[in-house]
Amino acid sequence: MFVQNLGLLIILLSLINTSYSYLYPQHRVAFNPRGYVSTINKICIHWFDYHQNEISSDCNITADEPSSKTSPANWSIGYSLSIHTEDGTLHNEPYFWWDGWVNGIYCNDIHFHLREGGLVVVETLNLTIVYDKCFWE
């Protein structure tokens, strides 16, 4: 009787203690740097986890042609961009998708202008979300 009750208790505890994990799908983030890009040293994308902490970054985004990056598998919930110039670094606020727009493409049209006083970034995150392709692709 004790062994049967113990076995039943173990089964019940294993059912109660069942946990699950949620994996986020990958997302594609596209970039279209244009305008006065000669002073751009690099553009970086910073990936955030579900705690809204930056976990990794990728600074291999070319400033002279359109490109795209795919989010790290299973854990990224958003990103932010940093633009490194001769005069300093510009950061935009993080963008979190929280799994809205699954399979969407996050199109970032980044327009650079040179004005008196230095480089001006117009619409650092002119973000549109599409399901087929960005307008420059």
Coordinates of C-alpha atoms in Angstrom, one line a residue:
M1 CA 0.0 0.0 0.0
F2 CA 2.8 2.4 0.9
V3 CA 4.6 1.7 -2.4
Q4 CA 1.4 2.2 -4.4
N5 CA 0.8 5.6 -2.6
L6 CA 4.4 6.6 -3.1
G7 CA 4.2 5.8 -6.8
L8 CA 1.0 7.7 -7.1
L9 CA 2.5 10.7 -5.3
I10 CA 5.5 10.7 -7.6
I11 CA 3.3 10.7 -10.7
L12 CA 1.2 13.5 -9.3
L13 CA 4.2 15.6 -8.4
S14 CA 5.7 15.1 -11.8
L15 CA 2.5 16.3 -13.4
I16 CA 2.2 19.3 -11.1
N17 CA 5.9 20.2 -11.6
T18 CA 5.7 20.1 -15.4
S19 CA 7.3 23.2 -16.9
Y20 CA 7.5 24.5 -20.4
S21 CA 9.8 26.8 -22.2
Y22 CA 8.9 29.2 -24.9
L23 CA 11.2 29.8 -27.8
Y24 CA 10.9 33.0 -29.8
P25 CA 11.0 32.6 -33.6
Q26 CA 13.7 34.3 -35.6
H27 CA 13.1 37.7 -37.2
R28 CA 14.9 39.4 -40.0
V29 CA 16.0 43.0 -39.6
A30 CA 16.9 44.9 -42.8
F31 CA 19.0 48.1 -43.2
N32 CA 19.2 50.7 -45.9
P33 CA 21.8 53.3 -45.0
R34 CA 21.8 56.1 -47.5
G35 CA 22.9 59.7 -47.9
Y36 CA 26.2 61.0 -46.5
V37 CA 27.7 57.7 -45.3
S38 CA 31.4 58.4 -45.7
T39 CA 31.8 59.4 -42.0
I40 CA 30.2 56.2 -40.8
N41 CA 32.7 53.8 -39.2
K42 CA 30.3 51.1 -38.4
I43 CA 26.7 50.2 -37.7
C44 CA 25.9 47.7 -34.9
I45 CA 22.7 45.8 -34.1
H46 CA 22.3 44.9 -30.4
W47 CA 20.0 41.9 -29.6
F48 CA 17.9 41.8 -26.4
D49 CA 16.6 38.8 -24.4
Y50 CA 13.2 38.5 -22.7
H51 CA 14.6 40.3 -19.6
Q52 CA 15.3 43.3 -21.9
N53 CA 19.0 42.9 -21.4
E54 CA 21.4 43.2 -24.3
I55 CA 22.9 39.8 -24.8
S56 CA 24.9 40.1 -28.0
S57 CA 25.7 42.5 -30.8
D58 CA 26.9 42.3 -34.4
C59 CA 28.8 45.2 -35.9
N60 CA 29.3 43.8 -39.4
I61 CA 26.6 45.9 -41.0
T62 CA 27.9 47.7 -44.0
A63 CA 27.1 51.4 -44.3
D64 CA 27.4 51.6 -48.1
E65 CA 24.7 49.2 -49.2
P66 CA 21.5 47.6 -48.0
S67 CA 21.9 44.4 -45.9
S68 CA 20.0 42.4 -43.3
K69 CA 20.6 40.3 -40.2
T70 CA 18.6 37.5 -38.6
S71 CA 18.0 37.5 -34.9
P72 CA 19.7 34.8 -32.8
A73 CA 17.7 31.6 -32.6
N74 CA 15.1 31.1 -30.0
W75 CA 15.7 33.9 -27.5
S76 CA 15.8 37.4 -29.0
I77 CA 12.8 39.7 -28.4
G78 CA 14.1 42.8 -29.9
Y79 CA 17.0 45.0 -31.0
S80 CA 18.5 48.4 -31.1
L81 CA 21.0 50.1 -33.5
S82 CA 24.1 52.1 -32.8
I83 CA 25.8 54.2 -35.5
H84 CA 29.5 54.9 -34.9
T85 CA 30.9 58.0 -36.6
E86 CA 34.1 60.0 -36.5
D87 CA 32.4 62.3 -34.1
G88 CA 30.8 59.8 -31.7
T89 CA 28.1 57.1 -31.4
L90 CA 24.4 57.6 -31.9
H91 CA 22.0 55.1 -30.2
N92 CA 18.3 54.5 -30.8
E93 CA 15.9 53.1 -28.3
P94 CA 15.4 49.3 -28.3
Y95 CA 12.5 48.0 -30.4
F96 CA 10.8 44.9 -28.9
W97 CA 8.6 42.7 -31.0
W98 CA 7.4 40.3 -28.2
D99 CA 6.4 38.0 -31.0
G100 CA 4.0 40.4 -32.7
W101 CA 4.6 40.3 -36.4
V102 CA 6.0 36.7 -36.6
N103 CA 7.7 36.3 -39.9
G104 CA 7.7 40.0 -40.5
I105 CA 10.7 41.9 -41.8
Y106 CA 11.8 45.0 -39.8
C107 CA 12.9 47.6 -42.4
N108 CA 15.2 50.3 -41.1
D109 CA 15.6 53.1 -43.6
I110 CA 18.5 55.2 -42.2
H111 CA 19.1 58.5 -43.9
F112 CA 22.3 60.5 -43.1
H113 CA 22.7 64.2 -43.8
L114 CA 25.8 66.4 -43.5
R115 CA 24.8 69.8 -42.0
E116 CA 26.6 72.6 -40.4
G117 CA 28.0 71.3 -37.1
G118 CA 28.4 67.7 -38.3
L119 CA 26.5 64.6 -39.3
V120 CA 22.8 64.5 -38.7
V121 CA 20.9 61.2 -38.8
V122 CA 17.4 61.7 -40.0
E123 CA 14.9 59.0 -39.0
T124 CA 17.4 56.6 -37.4
L125 CA 14.7 54.1 -37.2
N126 CA 12.2 54.7 -40.0
L127 CA 10.8 51.4 -39.1
T128 CA 8.2 49.6 -41.2
I129 CA 7.2 46.0 -40.8
V130 CA 6.4 44.0 -44.0
Y131 CA 5.9 40.4 -44.9
D132 CA 7.4 40.3 -48.4
K133 CA 10.3 42.7 -48.8
C134 CA 11.5 46.2 -47.9
F135 CA 10.9 48.9 -50.5
W136 CA 14.7 49.0 -51.4
E137 CA 15.0 45.2 -51.9

